[in-house]
Amino acid sequence: MLRLYDSRYSGNSWKIRILLNQLALPFERRTLDLESGETKTDAFFALSRFSRVPVLELEDGRTVVESSAILLYLSEGTEYLYDDPYLRSQVIGWMFFEQGDLQRFLAMARVYHLRGLADKMSQQIERLHADGYLGLEKLERWLVGHEWLVGDRYTVADLAVFTYVSLAHQGQYQMERFPAIAAWLARVKAQPGWIDIFDQSPYQLV
């Protein structure tokens, strides 16, 4: 059985649980406490060379690390990833964009607010917002003329970008500035098998 190592508030881990649910794949979930250092142990380093979640452990004991790599692995041969090389390259391009232009800026501002550190980290949050808004503006500009990020259907490109963008308001981003993003988020949430961040998948067996 597949085993997923994740954490409760991680948007990158949430992506994987959504896709596992959409693919109706049974899995065991191991939820780690990041603040207590559970990802810093030698045992976890043996699973994840980068010492972070999510990690997907395969039935033969091998592991796939990094959320985008896990999404690509799971979606291979499914409707969520194009076979066409050009369209596939566009999916991967959006995944790079999400990790480079959105994820850190949206996630860190959210973490500071969720942990009650916003007052102490106000200057850092201001810098995060400046960079995060640049990425959000690019996403908004694309979505004004496109229903989905790549081609004519929902793919793992949409899923990869969706999670932290949907959580950006928790980092005090003014998401009302982006109506095309709001409409796209609603389309993603309407996809069969979508689950909220704290929902348990019916395919989660442990």
Short mmCIF file of C-alpha atoms in Angstrom, two decimals:
data_model
loop_
_atom_site.label_atom_id
_atom_site.label_comp_id
_atom_site.label_asym_id
_atom_site.label_seq_id
_atom_site.Cartn_x
_atom_site.Cartn_y
_atom_site.Cartn_z
CA MET A 1 0.00 0.00 0.00
CA LEU A 2 1.11 3.56 -0.64
CA ARG A 3 2.17 5.47 2.47
CA LEU A 4 2.06 9.27 2.63
CA TYR A 5 4.12 11.21 5.13
CA ASP A 6 2.65 14.67 5.52
CA SER A 7 1.73 17.39 8.00
CA ARG A 8 -1.65 18.80 8.94
CA TYR A 9 -1.26 22.36 7.65
CA SER A 10 1.01 21.72 4.66
CA GLY A 11 -0.42 22.88 1.34
CA ASN A 12 2.12 20.74 -0.51
CA SER A 13 0.86 17.67 1.36
CA TRP A 14 -2.76 18.64 0.72
CA LYS A 15 -2.10 18.50 -3.02
CA ILE A 16 -1.14 14.86 -2.75
CA ARG A 17 -4.15 13.88 -0.65
CA ILE A 18 -6.47 15.53 -3.18
CA LEU A 19 -4.93 13.63 -6.08
CA LEU A 20 -4.91 10.31 -4.23
CA ASN A 21 -8.60 10.83 -3.55
CA GLN A 22 -9.33 11.80 -7.15
CA LEU A 23 -7.51 8.69 -8.34
CA ALA A 24 -9.30 6.51 -5.73
CA LEU A 25 -5.96 5.12 -4.53
CA PRO A 26 -5.89 3.58 -1.05
CA PHE A 27 -3.10 4.94 1.13
CA GLU A 28 -1.80 4.99 4.66
CA ARG A 29 -1.21 8.43 6.13
CA ARG A 30 1.54 9.28 8.60
CA THR A 31 1.03 12.85 9.84
CA LEU A 32 4.17 14.39 11.32
CA ASP A 33 4.60 17.25 13.77
CA LEU A 34 7.04 19.62 12.07
CA GLU A 35 7.56 21.85 15.10
CA SER A 36 8.70 18.93 17.25
CA GLY A 37 11.40 17.99 14.74
CA GLU A 38 9.96 14.75 13.39
CA THR A 39 11.33 15.52 9.91
CA LYS A 40 14.86 16.08 11.27
CA THR A 41 15.57 12.53 12.43
CA ASP A 42 17.97 10.14 10.72
CA ALA A 43 15.07 7.76 10.09
CA PHE A 44 13.11 10.41 8.21
CA PHE A 45 16.20 11.57 6.31
CA ALA A 46 16.46 8.00 5.02
CA LEU A 47 13.00 8.50 3.51
CA SER A 48 13.42 12.10 2.35
CA ARG A 49 16.86 13.42 1.40
CA PHE A 50 15.53 16.94 1.87
CA SER A 51 14.02 16.25 5.31
CA ARG A 52 10.61 17.65 4.46
CA VAL A 53 7.09 16.55 3.64
CA PRO A 54 5.35 15.29 1.63
CA VAL A 55 6.96 11.93 1.00
CA LEU A 56 5.22 9.14 -0.88
CA GLU A 57 6.52 5.69 0.04
CA LEU A 58 5.79 3.08 -2.61
CA GLU A 59 4.86 -0.52 -1.92
CA ASP A 60 8.43 -1.65 -2.59
CA GLY A 61 9.85 0.82 -0.06
CA ARG A 62 11.20 3.37 -2.53
CA THR A 63 10.15 6.97 -1.95
CA VAL A 64 9.15 9.90 -4.15
CA VAL A 65 9.87 13.31 -2.63
CA GLU A 66 8.83 16.88 -3.49
CA SER A 67 5.17 17.57 -4.15
CA SER A 68 5.50 18.28 -7.89
CA ALA A 69 7.43 15.06 -8.47
CA ILE A 70 4.80 13.10 -6.53
CA LEU A 71 1.98 14.68 -8.54
CA LEU A 72 3.71 13.79 -11.80
CA TYR A 73 4.39 10.22 -10.62
CA LEU A 74 0.79 9.61 -9.55
CA SER A 75 -0.81 11.27 -12.57
CA GLU A 76 1.23 9.37 -15.17
CA GLY A 77 -1.17 7.68 -17.60
CA THR A 78 -4.25 9.41 -16.15
CA GLU A 79 -6.54 12.19 -17.32
CA TYR A 80 -4.70 14.60 -15.02
CA LEU A 81 -1.52 14.68 -17.14
CA TYR A 82 -1.28 15.09 -20.89
CA ASP A 83 0.52 12.51 -23.03
CA ASP A 84 1.43 15.16 -25.61
CA PRO A 85 5.03 16.30 -24.97
CA TYR A 86 4.30 19.99 -25.53
CA LEU A 87 1.26 20.09 -23.25
CA ARG A 88 3.17 18.06 -20.66
CA SER A 89 5.95 20.65 -20.76
CA GLN A 90 3.39 23.36 -20.07
CA VAL A 91 2.11 21.45 -17.03
CA ILE A 92 5.66 21.15 -15.69
CA GLY A 93 6.27 24.83 -16.41
CA TRP A 94 3.36 25.83 -14.18
CA MET A 95 4.72 23.56 -11.45
CA PHE A 96 8.08 25.34 -11.62
CA PHE A 97 6.30 28.70 -11.52
CA GLU A 98 4.31 27.71 -8.44
CA GLN A 99 7.39 26.64 -6.53
CA GLY A 100 9.52 29.56 -7.66
CA ASP A 101 7.10 32.49 -7.81
CA LEU A 102 4.28 31.64 -5.41
CA GLN A 103 4.83 28.89 -2.86
CA ARG A 104 7.44 30.42 -0.56
CA PHE A 105 5.90 33.89 -0.52
CA LEU A 106 2.35 32.68 0.08
CA ALA A 107 3.26 29.90 2.50
CA MET A 108 5.63 31.86 4.74
CA ALA A 109 3.22 34.79 5.19
CA ARG A 110 0.55 32.24 6.11
CA VAL A 111 2.86 30.51 8.62
CA TYR A 112 3.70 33.78 10.37
CA HIS A 113 0.01 34.58 10.78
CA LEU A 114 -1.04 31.08 11.85
CA ARG A 115 1.71 30.98 14.48
CA GLY A 116 0.86 34.42 15.86
CA LEU A 117 4.14 35.95 14.69
CA ALA A 118 2.72 38.57 12.34
CA ASP A 119 3.51 41.56 14.57
CA LYS A 120 7.12 40.50 15.07
CA MET A 121 7.60 39.63 11.39
CA SER A 122 5.76 42.57 9.81
CA GLN A 123 8.72 43.70 7.68
CA GLN A 124 9.35 40.17 6.44
CA ILE A 125 5.65 39.77 5.62
CA GLU A 126 5.71 43.03 3.70
CA ARG A 127 8.57 41.74 1.55
CA LEU A 128 6.83 38.40 1.08
CA HIS A 129 3.66 40.19 -0.04
CA ALA A 130 5.58 42.29 -2.56
CA ASP A 131 6.96 39.17 -4.26
CA GLY A 132 3.81 37.12 -3.79
CA TYR A 133 1.62 39.73 -5.44
CA LEU A 134 3.89 39.72 -8.49
CA GLY A 135 3.24 36.00 -8.94
CA LEU A 136 -0.48 36.34 -8.29
CA GLU A 137 -0.75 39.12 -10.86
CA LYS A 138 0.86 36.88 -13.49
CA LEU A 139 -1.56 34.08 -12.63
CA GLU A 140 -4.53 36.44 -12.77
CA ARG A 141 -3.47 37.78 -16.17
CA TRP A 142 -3.34 34.23 -17.58
CA LEU A 143 -6.66 33.17 -16.09
CA VAL A 144 -8.51 36.17 -17.50
CA GLY A 145 -8.36 34.40 -20.86
CA HIS A 146 -8.13 30.73 -19.87
CA GLU A 147 -10.43 28.38 -17.99
CA TRP A 148 -7.58 26.05 -17.01
CA LEU A 149 -3.85 26.52 -16.78
CA VAL A 150 -3.02 24.09 -19.58
CA GLY A 151 -5.22 23.04 -22.48
CA ASP A 152 -8.92 22.50 -22.10
CA ARG A 153 -9.17 20.55 -18.86
CA TYR A 154 -8.16 20.33 -15.21
CA THR A 155 -4.72 18.81 -14.71
CA VAL A 156 -2.09 18.49 -12.01
CA ALA A 157 -0.90 21.93 -13.13
CA ASP A 158 -4.09 23.38 -11.65
CA LEU A 159 -3.77 21.25 -8.55
CA ALA A 160 -0.13 22.21 -8.01
CA VAL A 161 -0.89 25.92 -8.17
CA PHE A 162 -4.26 25.75 -6.40
CA THR A 163 -3.42 24.89 -2.81
CA TYR A 164 -1.27 27.77 -1.62
CA VAL A 165 -3.20 30.27 -3.75
CA SER A 166 -6.43 29.11 -2.09
CA LEU A 167 -4.77 29.56 1.32
CA ALA A 168 -3.20 32.95 0.57
CA HIS A 169 -5.89 34.86 2.44
CA GLN A 170 -4.59 33.24 5.65
CA GLY A 171 -1.40 35.22 5.05
CA GLN A 172 -3.46 38.39 4.69
CA TYR A 173 -3.17 38.63 0.91
CA GLN A 174 -6.01 40.73 -0.50
CA MET A 175 -7.40 38.08 -2.82
CA GLU A 176 -10.43 40.18 -3.78
CA ARG A 177 -8.01 41.88 -6.17
CA PHE A 178 -8.04 38.76 -8.35
CA PRO A 179 -11.52 37.86 -9.68
CA ALA A 180 -10.23 35.50 -12.38
CA ILE A 181 -8.26 33.57 -9.75
CA ALA A 182 -11.37 33.38 -7.56
CA ALA A 183 -13.41 31.89 -10.41
CA TRP A 184 -10.65 29.39 -11.20
CA LEU A 185 -10.36 28.34 -7.54
CA ALA A 186 -14.09 27.62 -7.57
CA ARG A 187 -13.70 25.47 -10.70
CA VAL A 188 -10.93 23.46 -9.06
CA LYS A 189 -13.00 22.91 -5.91
CA ALA A 190 -15.87 21.67 -8.08
CA GLN A 191 -13.78 18.83 -9.53
CA PRO A 192 -14.83 15.28 -8.60
CA GLY A 193 -12.86 13.97 -5.66
CA TRP A 194 -11.71 17.35 -4.36
CA ILE A 195 -11.34 17.42 -0.57
CA ASP A 196 -10.70 20.30 1.82
CA ILE A 197 -7.42 20.54 3.71
CA PHE A 198 -8.75 19.00 6.93
CA ASP A 199 -11.03 16.42 5.27
CA GLN A 200 -10.12 12.76 5.48
CA SER A 201 -10.14 10.87 2.23
CA PRO A 202 -12.34 7.75 2.17
CA TYR A 203 -9.30 6.03 0.62
CA GLN A 204 -7.15 6.79 3.66
CA LEU A 205 -7.07 3.40 5.37
CA VAL A 206 -5.05 4.30 8.46
#
